[in-house]
Amino acid sequence: MKVFFLYDEDEPDRRAAGSALAAWAEKKGHELESACASGPMLKPCLGCFGCWLKTPGRCVIPGDRGAALAEAFVRPDLVVLGGATPYGCFALPIKAAIERSLPIQLPFFWRFRGQVHHVPRYERLPRIVSAGFGEASEAEDAIHLELVRAMCDCRAVPRQKRSFRFRGDGEALASWLEEAAAS
Amino acid sequence: MRILLVNGSPRRAAANSRIFLDSLRARLGEGHDYRLVETMAGEAAIEDLDADFLVLAFPLYNNCLHSRLLAWLLSYETLLQSARASGKTRGKVGMIAVANSGCPDGGVQNRIALEIVADFCERTGVEWRGGLGVGSGEMTGLLKRAPEGMPLKRPVSRALDEIASRVVNGAAPPGEIFAAYLFPWPLFRFAAHAEWKRRARANGLGPRELRARPFASR
């Protein structure tokens, strides 16, 4: 299985989680790729729909890593997001990366799990899970889980089962990932 | 009252969110001191703290807010904390928000985004007076000049009346409001798909090219 780990900041706890993830991947025979979403800030999605109507499937915004990150939301089998969860949302660098993955969907609508969504461009997209870092309230963890589940629905992939916040325990992270991978 | 109108759409002046802000301003009347900020223009500025009331309007982006609006909220919180630490803030600040989603579904897909904004209020001490989630939001521009009482538009017009009243009257009853233009789902789907195909044709793209999968070799 190919796993892509996208984290928000180059901080010690993110590095610790990356090491735990690498150990888990090696033990299980998975191929792991990691990337930090911060650094040169991604240009924001402009809502121009160029990725749907001008260069279908590819973002039209030049000059940053946005297009490459969109591809990284397609090719793996599992995407693991890791970062702060301000107000229950995603950390800014991760949020910007997710926005630039709009081309993985089509402009067309369909009904899936009881709600209307844009149709995924690809027959199969990677499962996606998100681990929180730092402090957050219970309500924020609940909002974040709902948000990730809604994103799973948009991609027509299995929903993340439970909330997870990394507190330095690599085994807990591996166990949570095992659940995600098994779903 | 000093009211800050916050447009959280990357489409700026061309955004449906601007239409919602204009609609709310028309409902609130010109007896207030309004100022408009575009979150695509940058983070919150110190003068943004002068407002008595924040009125947010934004499109749904991956089930939540656009990253530039999130950046604006985070910077507003930082400025507010600094101001409080130096004893410079004034009285209570209130907030309402209008989120709009391109999908029909009665606007309920905006619920998580409104929860995020409500959590911002919880964190900052800004008084949350509630949010409105609008469905089939792309129809907003088409119906901009239609009468407010037009049956197709009426559910959204009434919801805007209700959310605007909370600026002046407070947050009763608490909770969010959801509304969508009265347009049947099969018809909505047919019209939307026809429009996407028409716009693609204008760029020289056929239906098959529209469904291209450049990263399909997995």
mmCIF file of C-alpha atoms in Angstrom:
data_model
loop_
_atom_site.group_PDB
_atom_site.id
_atom_site.type_symbol
_atom_site.label_atom_id
_atom_site.label_comp_id
_atom_site.label_asym_id
_atom_site.label_seq_id
_atom_site.Cartn_x
_atom_site.Cartn_y
_atom_site.Cartn_z
ATOM 1 C CA MET A 1 0.000 0.000 0.000
ATOM 2 C CA LYS A 2 1.213 3.522 -0.802
ATOM 3 C CA VAL A 3 0.820 5.999 2.060
ATOM 4 C CA PHE A 4 1.208 9.770 1.810
ATOM 5 C CA PHE A 5 1.748 11.746 5.029
ATOM 6 C CA LEU A 6 1.131 15.479 4.718
ATOM 7 C CA TYR A 7 1.849 17.511 7.848
ATOM 8 C CA ASP A 8 1.512 21.185 8.591
ATOM 9 C CA GLU A 9 4.750 22.302 10.254
ATOM 10 C CA ASP A 10 8.263 20.996 10.771
ATOM 11 C CA GLU A 11 7.859 20.647 14.540
ATOM 12 C CA PRO A 12 9.303 17.989 16.911
ATOM 13 C CA ASP A 13 5.932 16.261 17.485
ATOM 14 C CA ARG A 14 5.273 16.067 13.715
ATOM 15 C CA ARG A 15 8.749 14.590 13.239
ATOM 16 C CA ALA A 16 8.054 12.059 16.007
ATOM 17 C CA ALA A 17 4.799 11.085 14.323
ATOM 18 C CA GLY A 18 6.627 10.815 10.985
ATOM 19 C CA SER A 19 9.153 8.431 12.544
ATOM 20 C CA ALA A 20 6.370 6.319 14.078
ATOM 21 C CA LEU A 21 4.588 6.272 10.735
ATOM 22 C CA ALA A 22 7.789 5.208 8.956
ATOM 23 C CA ALA A 23 8.322 2.379 11.464
ATOM 24 C CA TRP A 24 4.717 1.218 11.012
ATOM 25 C CA ALA A 25 5.005 1.377 7.214
ATOM 26 C CA GLU A 26 8.246 -0.583 7.194
ATOM 27 C CA LYS A 27 6.848 -3.251 9.495
ATOM 28 C CA LYS A 28 3.755 -3.642 7.334
ATOM 29 C CA GLY A 29 5.559 -3.403 3.998
ATOM 30 C CA HIS A 30 3.903 -0.135 2.990
ATOM 31 C CA GLU A 31 5.557 2.504 0.852
ATOM 32 C CA LEU A 32 5.600 5.860 2.651
ATOM 33 C CA GLU A 33 6.059 9.346 1.227
ATOM 34 C CA SER A 34 5.992 12.412 3.496
ATOM 35 C CA ALA A 35 5.741 16.110 2.761
ATOM 36 C CA CYS A 36 5.516 19.250 4.847
ATOM 37 C CA ALA A 37 2.750 21.552 3.611
ATOM 38 C CA SER A 38 4.335 24.697 5.023
ATOM 39 C CA GLY A 39 7.309 26.526 3.525
ATOM 40 C CA PRO A 40 6.560 28.707 0.523
ATOM 41 C CA MET A 41 2.850 29.357 1.044
ATOM 42 C CA LEU A 42 0.631 27.785 -1.581
ATOM 43 C CA LYS A 43 -1.312 30.248 -3.645
ATOM 44 C CA PRO A 44 -4.962 30.074 -2.667
ATOM 45 C CA CYS A 45 -7.534 28.449 -4.908
ATOM 46 C CA LEU A 46 -9.205 31.252 -6.879
ATOM 47 C CA GLY A 47 -12.507 29.500 -7.479
ATOM 48 C CA CYS A 48 -11.904 30.066 -11.203
ATOM 49 C CA PHE A 49 -12.964 26.512 -12.214
ATOM 50 C CA GLY A 50 -10.066 26.440 -14.697
ATOM 51 C CA CYS A 51 -9.192 22.939 -13.431
ATOM 52 C CA TRP A 52 -12.661 21.827 -14.545
ATOM 53 C CA LEU A 53 -13.240 23.898 -17.672
ATOM 54 C CA LYS A 54 -9.849 24.796 -19.179
ATOM 55 C CA THR A 55 -7.327 22.088 -18.235
ATOM 56 C CA PRO A 56 -9.598 19.341 -16.841
ATOM 57 C CA GLY A 57 -7.971 17.550 -13.942
ATOM 58 C CA ARG A 58 -5.076 19.997 -13.563
ATOM 59 C CA CYS A 59 -4.914 23.234 -11.615
ATOM 60 C CA VAL A 60 -4.254 26.282 -13.793
ATOM 61 C CA ILE A 61 -2.404 28.257 -11.104
ATOM 62 C CA PRO A 62 1.309 28.219 -11.988
ATOM 63 C CA GLY A 63 4.450 28.598 -9.944
ATOM 64 C CA ASP A 64 3.973 26.559 -6.774
ATOM 65 C CA ARG A 65 3.520 23.005 -5.475
ATOM 66 C CA GLY A 66 -0.281 23.071 -5.717
ATOM 67 C CA ALA A 67 -0.512 20.897 -8.820
ATOM 68 C CA ALA A 68 1.944 18.347 -7.410
ATOM 69 C CA LEU A 69 0.001 18.171 -4.152
ATOM 70 C CA ALA A 70 -3.226 17.601 -6.092
ATOM 71 C CA GLU A 71 -1.556 14.590 -7.714
ATOM 72 C CA ALA A 72 -0.487 13.370 -4.273
ATOM 73 C CA PHE A 73 -4.175 13.314 -3.322
ATOM 74 C CA VAL A 74 -4.813 10.823 -6.152
ATOM 75 C CA ARG A 75 -1.950 8.358 -6.469
ATOM 76 C CA PRO A 76 -1.544 6.805 -2.971
ATOM 77 C CA ASP A 77 -3.889 4.326 -1.308
ATOM 78 C CA LEU A 78 -4.019 6.201 1.980
ATOM 79 C CA VAL A 79 -3.518 9.906 2.741
ATOM 80 C CA VAL A 80 -2.684 10.779 6.357
ATOM 81 C CA LEU A 81 -3.044 14.449 7.272
ATOM 82 C CA GLY A 82 -1.372 15.706 10.433
ATOM 83 C CA GLY A 83 -1.572 19.138 11.934
ATOM 84 C CA ALA A 84 -3.180 21.670 14.207
ATOM 85 C CA THR A 85 -6.958 21.903 14.033
ATOM 86 C CA PRO A 86 -7.867 25.553 14.665
ATOM 87 C CA TYR A 87 -11.602 25.867 15.443
ATOM 88 C CA GLY A 88 -11.917 22.217 14.328
ATOM 89 C CA CYS A 89 -10.736 23.109 10.809
ATOM 90 C CA PHE A 90 -7.414 22.140 9.207
ATOM 91 C CA ALA A 91 -4.120 23.941 9.753
ATOM 92 C CA LEU A 92 -3.694 26.671 7.146
ATOM 93 C CA PRO A 93 -1.007 24.970 4.996
ATOM 94 C CA ILE A 94 -3.041 21.751 4.873
ATOM 95 C CA LYS A 95 -6.258 23.621 4.149
ATOM 96 C CA ALA A 96 -4.584 25.400 1.239
ATOM 97 C CA ALA A 97 -3.303 22.078 -0.127
ATOM 98 C CA ILE A 98 -6.751 20.474 0.117
ATOM 99 C CA GLU A 99 -8.301 23.407 -1.745
ATOM 100 C CA ARG A 100 -5.856 23.045 -4.591
ATOM 101 C CA SER A 101 -6.996 19.412 -4.986
ATOM 102 C CA LEU A 102 -10.302 20.591 -6.463
ATOM 103 C CA PRO A 103 -9.323 19.091 -9.880
ATOM 104 C CA ILE A 104 -9.704 15.578 -8.449
ATOM 105 C CA GLN A 105 -13.435 16.170 -8.701
ATOM 106 C CA LEU A 106 -15.699 16.823 -11.670
ATOM 107 C CA PRO A 107 -18.056 19.775 -11.941
ATOM 108 C CA PHE A 108 -20.992 17.359 -12.198
ATOM 109 C CA PHE A 109 -23.225 16.455 -9.266
ATOM 110 C CA TRP A 110 -24.399 13.133 -7.887
ATOM 111 C CA ARG A 111 -26.103 11.879 -4.769
ATOM 112 C CA PHE A 112 -23.865 9.857 -2.460
ATOM 113 C CA ARG A 113 -24.599 8.754 1.131
ATOM 114 C CA GLY A 114 -27.775 10.777 1.030
ATOM 115 C CA GLN A 115 -26.233 14.109 0.027
ATOM 116 C CA VAL A 116 -25.392 15.885 -3.205
ATOM 117 C CA HIS A 117 -21.671 16.083 -4.019
ATOM 118 C CA HIS A 118 -19.415 16.701 -6.970
ATOM 119 C CA VAL A 119 -18.576 13.431 -8.719
ATOM 120 C CA PRO A 120 -14.999 12.200 -8.101
ATOM 121 C CA ARG A 121 -12.922 12.431 -11.294
ATOM 122 C CA TYR A 122 -11.254 9.076 -10.610
ATOM 123 C CA GLU A 123 -12.840 5.664 -10.112
ATOM 124 C CA ARG A 124 -10.939 5.203 -6.894
ATOM 125 C CA LEU A 125 -9.413 7.853 -4.678
ATOM 126 C CA PRO A 126 -7.246 7.219 -1.603
ATOM 127 C CA ARG A 127 -8.799 6.880 1.790
ATOM 128 C CA ILE A 128 -8.088 9.951 3.845
ATOM 129 C CA VAL A 129 -7.646 10.355 7.603
ATOM 130 C CA SER A 130 -6.545 13.246 9.767
ATOM 131 C CA ALA A 131 -4.629 13.265 13.048
ATOM 132 C CA GLY A 132 -4.763 16.333 15.254
ATOM 133 C CA PHE A 133 -1.660 17.855 16.872
ATOM 134 C CA GLY A 134 -1.420 20.274 19.770
ATOM 135 C CA GLU A 135 -4.292 21.177 22.036
ATOM 136 C CA ALA A 136 -7.971 21.335 21.123
ATOM 137 C CA SER A 137 -11.296 21.187 22.912
ATOM 138 C CA GLU A 138 -13.580 18.144 22.728
ATOM 139 C CA ALA A 139 -15.945 20.171 20.581
ATOM 140 C CA GLU A 140 -13.119 20.981 18.150
ATOM 141 C CA ASP A 141 -12.170 17.314 17.899
ATOM 142 C CA ALA A 142 -15.804 16.490 17.151
ATOM 143 C CA ILE A 143 -16.013 19.215 14.468
ATOM 144 C CA HIS A 144 -12.766 18.038 12.915
ATOM 145 C CA LEU A 145 -13.941 14.433 12.736
ATOM 146 C CA GLU A 146 -17.179 15.554 11.091
ATOM 147 C CA LEU A 147 -15.184 17.632 8.635
ATOM 148 C CA VAL A 148 -12.904 14.751 7.657
ATOM 149 C CA ARG A 149 -15.888 12.434 7.300
ATOM 150 C CA ALA A 150 -17.594 14.944 5.029
ATOM 151 C CA MET A 151 -14.416 15.095 2.952
ATOM 152 C CA CYS A 152 -14.455 11.285 2.750
ATOM 153 C CA ASP A 153 -18.026 11.486 1.438
ATOM 154 C CA CYS A 154 -16.929 13.982 -1.240
ATOM 155 C CA ARG A 155 -14.275 11.518 -2.342
ATOM 156 C CA ALA A 156 -16.591 8.492 -2.056
ATOM 157 C CA VAL A 157 -14.150 6.690 0.250
ATOM 158 C CA PRO A 158 -14.731 5.012 3.644
ATOM 159 C CA ARG A 159 -15.169 7.486 6.482
ATOM 160 C CA GLN A 160 -12.581 7.978 9.211
ATOM 161 C CA LYS A 161 -13.842 5.948 12.160
ATOM 162 C CA ARG A 162 -12.653 7.916 15.126
ATOM 163 C CA SER A 163 -10.884 11.049 16.136
ATOM 164 C CA PHE A 164 -7.173 10.856 16.911
ATOM 165 C CA ARG A 165 -4.843 13.379 18.508
ATOM 166 C CA PHE A 166 -1.130 12.618 18.554
ATOM 167 C CA ARG A 167 0.394 12.999 22.010
ATOM 168 C CA GLY A 168 3.742 11.352 21.415
ATOM 169 C CA ASP A 169 2.560 7.755 21.512
ATOM 170 C CA GLY A 170 3.782 6.062 18.314
ATOM 171 C CA GLU A 171 1.983 2.807 19.103
ATOM 172 C CA ALA A 172 -1.350 4.592 19.460
ATOM 173 C CA LEU A 173 -0.741 6.216 16.070
ATOM 174 C CA ALA A 174 0.108 2.852 14.486
ATOM 175 C CA SER A 175 -2.983 1.250 15.987
ATOM 176 C CA TRP A 176 -5.211 4.075 14.708
ATOM 177 C CA LEU A 177 -3.660 3.791 11.232
ATOM 178 C CA GLU A 178 -4.149 0.045 11.265
ATOM 179 C CA GLU A 179 -7.857 0.619 11.827
ATOM 180 C CA ALA A 180 -7.953 3.151 9.003
ATOM 181 C CA ALA A 181 -6.073 0.849 6.638
ATOM 182 C CA ALA A 182 -8.349 -2.076 7.455
ATOM 183 C CA SER A 183 -11.608 -0.227 6.748
ATOM 184 C CA MET B 1 -23.257 50.441 14.982
ATOM 185 C CA ARG B 2 -19.924 49.875 13.240
ATOM 186 C CA ILE B 3 -20.405 46.829 11.033
ATOM 187 C CA LEU B 4 -17.569 45.012 9.310
ATOM 188 C CA LEU B 5 -18.694 43.118 6.216
ATOM 189 C CA VAL B 6 -16.247 40.274 5.595
ATOM 190 C CA ASN B 7 -16.225 38.688 2.158
ATOM 191 C CA GLY B 8 -14.620 35.239 2.495
ATOM 192 C CA SER B 9 -14.795 34.369 -1.190
ATOM 193 C CA PRO B 10 -11.786 34.232 -3.514
ATOM 194 C CA ARG B 11 -14.009 35.633 -6.251
ATOM 195 C CA ARG B 12 -14.146 38.996 -4.470
ATOM 196 C CA ALA B 13 -16.561 41.421 -6.158
ATOM 197 C CA ALA B 14 -17.856 38.699 -8.500
ATOM 198 C CA ALA B 15 -18.765 36.436 -5.580
ATOM 199 C CA ASN B 16 -22.222 35.346 -4.519
ATOM 200 C CA SER B 17 -21.001 36.135 -1.002
ATOM 201 C CA ARG B 18 -20.863 39.828 -1.988
ATOM 202 C CA ILE B 19 -24.497 39.602 -3.068
ATOM 203 C CA PHE B 20 -25.377 38.182 0.358
ATOM 204 C CA LEU B 21 -23.455 40.975 2.088
ATOM 205 C CA ASP B 22 -25.261 43.584 -0.041
ATOM 206 C CA SER B 23 -28.609 41.928 0.755
ATOM 207 C CA LEU B 24 -27.888 41.998 4.476
ATOM 208 C CA ARG B 25 -26.785 45.623 4.307
ATOM 209 C CA ALA B 26 -30.021 46.521 2.515
ATOM 210 C CA ARG B 27 -31.980 44.799 5.281
ATOM 211 C CA LEU B 28 -30.024 46.489 8.066
ATOM 212 C CA GLY B 29 -30.397 49.921 6.494
ATOM 213 C CA GLU B 30 -27.965 52.790 6.099
ATOM 214 C CA GLY B 31 -28.113 53.903 9.723
ATOM 215 C CA HIS B 32 -24.885 52.039 10.415
ATOM 216 C CA ASP B 33 -21.240 52.643 9.646
ATOM 217 C CA TYR B 34 -20.205 49.882 7.216
ATOM 218 C CA ARG B 35 -16.781 48.774 6.073
ATOM 219 C CA LEU B 36 -16.020 45.922 3.674
ATOM 220 C CA VAL B 37 -12.964 43.691 3.851
ATOM 221 C CA GLU B 38 -11.885 41.111 1.288
ATOM 222 C CA THR B 39 -10.070 38.184 2.897
ATOM 223 C CA MET B 40 -8.183 37.601 -0.379
ATOM 224 C CA ALA B 41 -6.562 41.012 0.179
ATOM 225 C CA GLY B 42 -4.804 39.901 3.361
ATOM 226 C CA GLU B 43 -5.096 39.175 7.047
ATOM 227 C CA ALA B 44 -7.108 41.128 9.602
ATOM 228 C CA ALA B 45 -5.928 44.675 10.302
ATOM 229 C CA ILE B 46 -5.945 46.499 13.625
ATOM 230 C CA GLU B 47 -8.828 48.758 12.475
ATOM 231 C CA ASP B 48 -10.975 45.633 12.013
ATOM 232 C CA LEU B 49 -11.114 45.433 15.826
ATOM 233 C CA ASP B 50 -13.074 48.716 15.871
ATOM 234 C CA ALA B 51 -16.213 47.032 14.553
ATOM 235 C CA ASP B 52 -19.133 46.334 16.899
ATOM 236 C CA PHE B 53 -20.405 43.601 14.643
ATOM 237 C CA LEU B 54 -18.886 41.169 12.131
ATOM 238 C CA VAL B 55 -20.988 39.939 9.212
ATOM 239 C CA LEU B 56 -19.285 37.095 7.368
ATOM 240 C CA ALA B 57 -20.305 35.673 4.011
ATOM 241 C CA PHE B 58 -18.383 32.888 2.343
ATOM 242 C CA PRO B 59 -18.681 29.984 -0.067
ATOM 243 C CA LEU B 60 -18.272 26.424 1.149
ATOM 244 C CA TYR B 61 -14.826 25.123 0.270
ATOM 245 C CA ASN B 62 -14.248 21.402 0.854
ATOM 246 C CA ASN B 63 -16.975 21.460 3.487
ATOM 247 C CA CYS B 64 -15.462 24.390 5.353
ATOM 248 C CA LEU B 65 -14.054 27.889 4.867
ATOM 249 C CA HIS B 66 -11.631 29.080 2.227
ATOM 250 C CA SER B 67 -8.043 29.165 3.547
ATOM 251 C CA ARG B 68 -7.852 32.983 3.231
ATOM 252 C CA LEU B 69 -10.913 33.383 5.447
ATOM 253 C CA LEU B 70 -9.408 30.960 7.951
ATOM 254 C CA ALA B 71 -6.198 33.042 7.872
ATOM 255 C CA TRP B 72 -8.244 36.188 8.464
ATOM 256 C CA LEU B 73 -10.017 34.666 11.492
ATOM 257 C CA LEU B 74 -6.735 33.427 12.972
ATOM 258 C CA SER B 75 -5.121 36.840 12.534
ATOM 259 C CA TYR B 76 -8.196 38.578 14.012
ATOM 260 C CA GLU B 77 -7.866 36.338 17.087
ATOM 261 C CA THR B 78 -4.162 37.182 17.418
ATOM 262 C CA LEU B 79 -4.848 40.926 17.135
ATOM 263 C CA LEU B 80 -7.689 40.691 19.633
ATOM 264 C CA GLN B 81 -5.513 38.858 22.149
ATOM 265 C CA SER B 82 -2.767 41.484 21.796
ATOM 266 C CA ALA B 83 -5.265 44.296 22.172
ATOM 267 C CA ARG B 84 -6.806 42.704 25.263
ATOM 268 C CA ALA B 85 -3.369 42.136 26.771
ATOM 269 C CA SER B 86 -2.702 45.856 26.452
ATOM 270 C CA GLY B 87 -6.208 46.821 27.621
ATOM 271 C CA LYS B 88 -7.135 48.439 24.298
ATOM 272 C CA THR B 89 -10.349 46.662 23.318
ATOM 273 C CA ARG B 90 -13.807 48.167 23.483
ATOM 274 C CA GLY B 91 -17.146 46.502 24.206
ATOM 275 C CA LYS B 92 -18.763 43.301 23.104
ATOM 276 C CA VAL B 93 -18.525 42.270 19.452
ATOM 277 C CA GLY B 94 -21.228 40.197 17.775
ATOM 278 C CA MET B 95 -21.176 38.043 14.668
ATOM 279 C CA ILE B 96 -23.430 36.351 12.116
ATOM 280 C CA ALA B 97 -22.319 34.332 9.095
ATOM 281 C CA VAL B 98 -23.837 33.297 5.788
ATOM 282 C CA ALA B 99 -22.277 30.238 4.160
ATOM 283 C CA ASN B 100 -23.327 29.136 0.706
ATOM 284 C CA SER B 101 -22.838 25.805 -0.960
ATOM 285 C CA GLY B 102 -23.178 24.981 -4.651
ATOM 286 C CA CYS B 103 -25.099 21.821 -3.799
ATOM 287 C CA PRO B 104 -28.872 21.915 -3.195
ATOM 288 C CA ASP B 105 -29.749 19.799 -0.104
ATOM 289 C CA GLY B 106 -31.430 22.721 1.641
ATOM 290 C CA GLY B 107 -28.163 24.276 2.755
ATOM 291 C CA VAL B 108 -27.379 21.687 5.455
ATOM 292 C CA GLN B 109 -23.944 20.965 3.975
ATOM 293 C CA ASN B 110 -22.866 24.313 5.440
ATOM 294 C CA ARG B 111 -23.420 23.075 8.996
ATOM 295 C CA ILE B 112 -19.788 22.100 9.725
ATOM 296 C CA ALA B 113 -18.465 25.402 8.336
ATOM 297 C CA LEU B 114 -20.860 27.313 10.597
ATOM 298 C CA GLU B 115 -19.741 25.181 13.568
ATOM 299 C CA ILE B 116 -16.158 26.228 12.797
ATOM 300 C CA VAL B 117 -17.148 29.904 12.808
ATOM 301 C CA ALA B 118 -19.113 29.386 16.041
ATOM 302 C CA ASP B 119 -15.996 27.820 17.572
ATOM 303 C CA PHE B 120 -13.991 30.897 16.536
ATOM 304 C CA CYS B 121 -16.529 32.939 18.528
ATOM 305 C CA GLU B 122 -16.221 30.585 21.493
ATOM 306 C CA ARG B 123 -12.429 30.962 21.400
ATOM 307 C CA THR B 124 -12.389 34.728 21.033
ATOM 308 C CA GLY B 125 -15.369 35.765 23.130
ATOM 309 C CA VAL B 126 -17.136 37.247 20.104
ATOM 310 C CA GLU B 127 -20.878 36.775 20.570
ATOM 311 C CA TRP B 128 -22.206 34.242 18.051
ATOM 312 C CA ARG B 129 -25.655 35.266 16.900
ATOM 313 C CA GLY B 130 -26.023 32.343 14.510
ATOM 314 C CA GLY B 131 -25.426 31.360 10.936
ATOM 315 C CA LEU B 132 -27.349 30.832 7.739
ATOM 316 C CA GLY B 133 -26.478 27.984 5.385
ATOM 317 C CA VAL B 134 -27.709 28.493 1.823
ATOM 318 C CA GLY B 135 -27.964 25.660 -0.702
ATOM 319 C CA SER B 136 -27.763 25.864 -4.517
ATOM 320 C CA GLY B 137 -25.778 29.048 -3.922
ATOM 321 C CA GLU B 138 -24.723 29.429 -7.559
ATOM 322 C CA MET B 139 -28.286 30.502 -8.300
ATOM 323 C CA THR B 140 -27.788 33.616 -6.166
ATOM 324 C CA GLY B 141 -26.302 35.631 -9.018
ATOM 325 C CA LEU B 142 -29.002 34.529 -11.448
ATOM 326 C CA LEU B 143 -31.720 35.610 -9.011
ATOM 327 C CA LYS B 144 -30.000 38.788 -7.854
ATOM 328 C CA ARG B 145 -32.558 41.115 -9.430
ATOM 329 C CA ALA B 146 -35.577 38.866 -8.913
ATOM 330 C CA PRO B 147 -38.164 40.101 -6.381
ATOM 331 C CA GLU B 148 -37.544 38.876 -2.831
ATOM 332 C CA GLY B 149 -41.050 37.402 -2.745
ATOM 333 C CA MET B 150 -40.576 35.301 -5.888
ATOM 334 C CA PRO B 151 -41.487 31.713 -4.887
ATOM 335 C CA LEU B 152 -38.161 30.318 -6.141
ATOM 336 C CA LYS B 153 -36.238 32.828 -4.030
ATOM 337 C CA ARG B 154 -38.552 33.212 -1.052
ATOM 338 C CA PRO B 155 -36.986 30.580 1.326
ATOM 339 C CA VAL B 156 -33.586 32.288 1.066
ATOM 340 C CA SER B 157 -35.086 35.792 1.309
ATOM 341 C CA ARG B 158 -36.924 34.857 4.507
ATOM 342 C CA ALA B 159 -33.819 33.235 5.962
ATOM 343 C CA LEU B 160 -31.847 36.421 5.210
ATOM 344 C CA ASP B 161 -34.566 38.470 6.970
ATOM 345 C CA GLU B 162 -34.227 36.215 10.009
ATOM 346 C CA ILE B 163 -30.431 36.247 10.195
ATOM 347 C CA ALA B 164 -30.299 40.025 9.626
ATOM 348 C CA SER B 165 -32.739 40.545 12.512
ATOM 349 C CA ARG B 166 -30.240 38.884 14.833
ATOM 350 C CA VAL B 167 -27.768 41.718 14.290
ATOM 351 C CA VAL B 168 -30.108 44.110 16.032
ATOM 352 C CA ASN B 169 -32.295 41.844 18.165
ATOM 353 C CA GLY B 170 -29.871 39.249 19.503
ATOM 354 C CA ALA B 171 -29.600 35.523 19.020
ATOM 355 C CA ALA B 172 -33.124 34.302 19.837
ATOM 356 C CA PRO B 173 -33.884 31.606 18.946
ATOM 357 C CA PRO B 174 -30.375 30.145 18.998
ATOM 358 C CA GLY B 175 -29.175 27.796 16.301
ATOM 359 C CA GLU B 176 -28.496 27.910 12.633
ATOM 360 C CA ILE B 177 -30.873 28.440 9.735
ATOM 361 C CA PHE B 178 -30.741 26.473 6.514
ATOM 362 C CA ALA B 179 -32.464 27.387 3.269
ATOM 363 C CA ALA B 180 -32.190 26.799 -0.468
ATOM 364 C CA TYR B 181 -33.802 28.156 -3.596
ATOM 365 C CA LEU B 182 -36.902 26.192 -4.521
ATOM 366 C CA PHE B 183 -35.541 24.273 -7.471
ATOM 367 C CA PRO B 184 -36.179 20.522 -7.795
ATOM 368 C CA TRP B 185 -33.042 18.379 -7.643
ATOM 369 C CA PRO B 186 -33.494 16.634 -11.051
ATOM 370 C CA LEU B 187 -33.997 19.996 -12.743
ATOM 371 C CA PHE B 188 -31.084 21.525 -10.826
ATOM 372 C CA ARG B 189 -28.825 18.682 -11.909
ATOM 373 C CA PHE B 190 -29.920 18.886 -15.536
ATOM 374 C CA ALA B 191 -29.456 22.653 -15.701
ATOM 375 C CA ALA B 192 -26.105 22.611 -13.867
ATOM 376 C CA HIS B 193 -24.657 19.846 -16.052
ATOM 377 C CA ALA B 194 -25.830 21.579 -19.231
ATOM 378 C CA GLU B 195 -24.196 24.808 -18.061
ATOM 379 C CA TRP B 196 -20.851 23.137 -17.248
ATOM 380 C CA LYS B 197 -20.834 21.486 -20.686
ATOM 381 C CA ARG B 198 -21.713 24.770 -22.380
ATOM 382 C CA ARG B 199 -18.862 26.563 -20.620
ATOM 383 C CA ALA B 200 -16.423 23.766 -21.494
ATOM 384 C CA ARG B 201 -17.503 23.887 -25.158
ATOM 385 C CA ALA B 202 -16.708 27.592 -25.152
ATOM 386 C CA ASN B 203 -13.130 26.556 -24.242
ATOM 387 C CA GLY B 204 -13.076 23.994 -27.069
ATOM 388 C CA LEU B 205 -13.579 20.999 -24.760
ATOM 389 C CA GLY B 206 -15.985 18.129 -25.390
ATOM 390 C CA PRO B 207 -17.707 15.997 -22.715
ATOM 391 C CA ARG B 208 -14.979 13.342 -22.843
ATOM 392 C CA GLU B 209 -12.173 15.852 -22.363
ATOM 393 C CA LEU B 210 -14.070 17.354 -19.477
ATOM 394 C CA ARG B 211 -13.733 13.983 -17.706
ATOM 395 C CA ALA B 212 -9.965 13.645 -18.357
ATOM 396 C CA ARG B 213 -7.949 11.738 -15.747
ATOM 397 C CA PRO B 214 -4.370 13.009 -15.985
ATOM 398 C CA PHE B 215 -3.226 11.030 -12.934
ATOM 399 C CA ALA B 216 -5.075 7.813 -13.763
ATOM 400 C CA SER B 217 -2.111 5.432 -13.892
ATOM 401 C CA ARG B 218 -2.245 4.178 -10.321
#
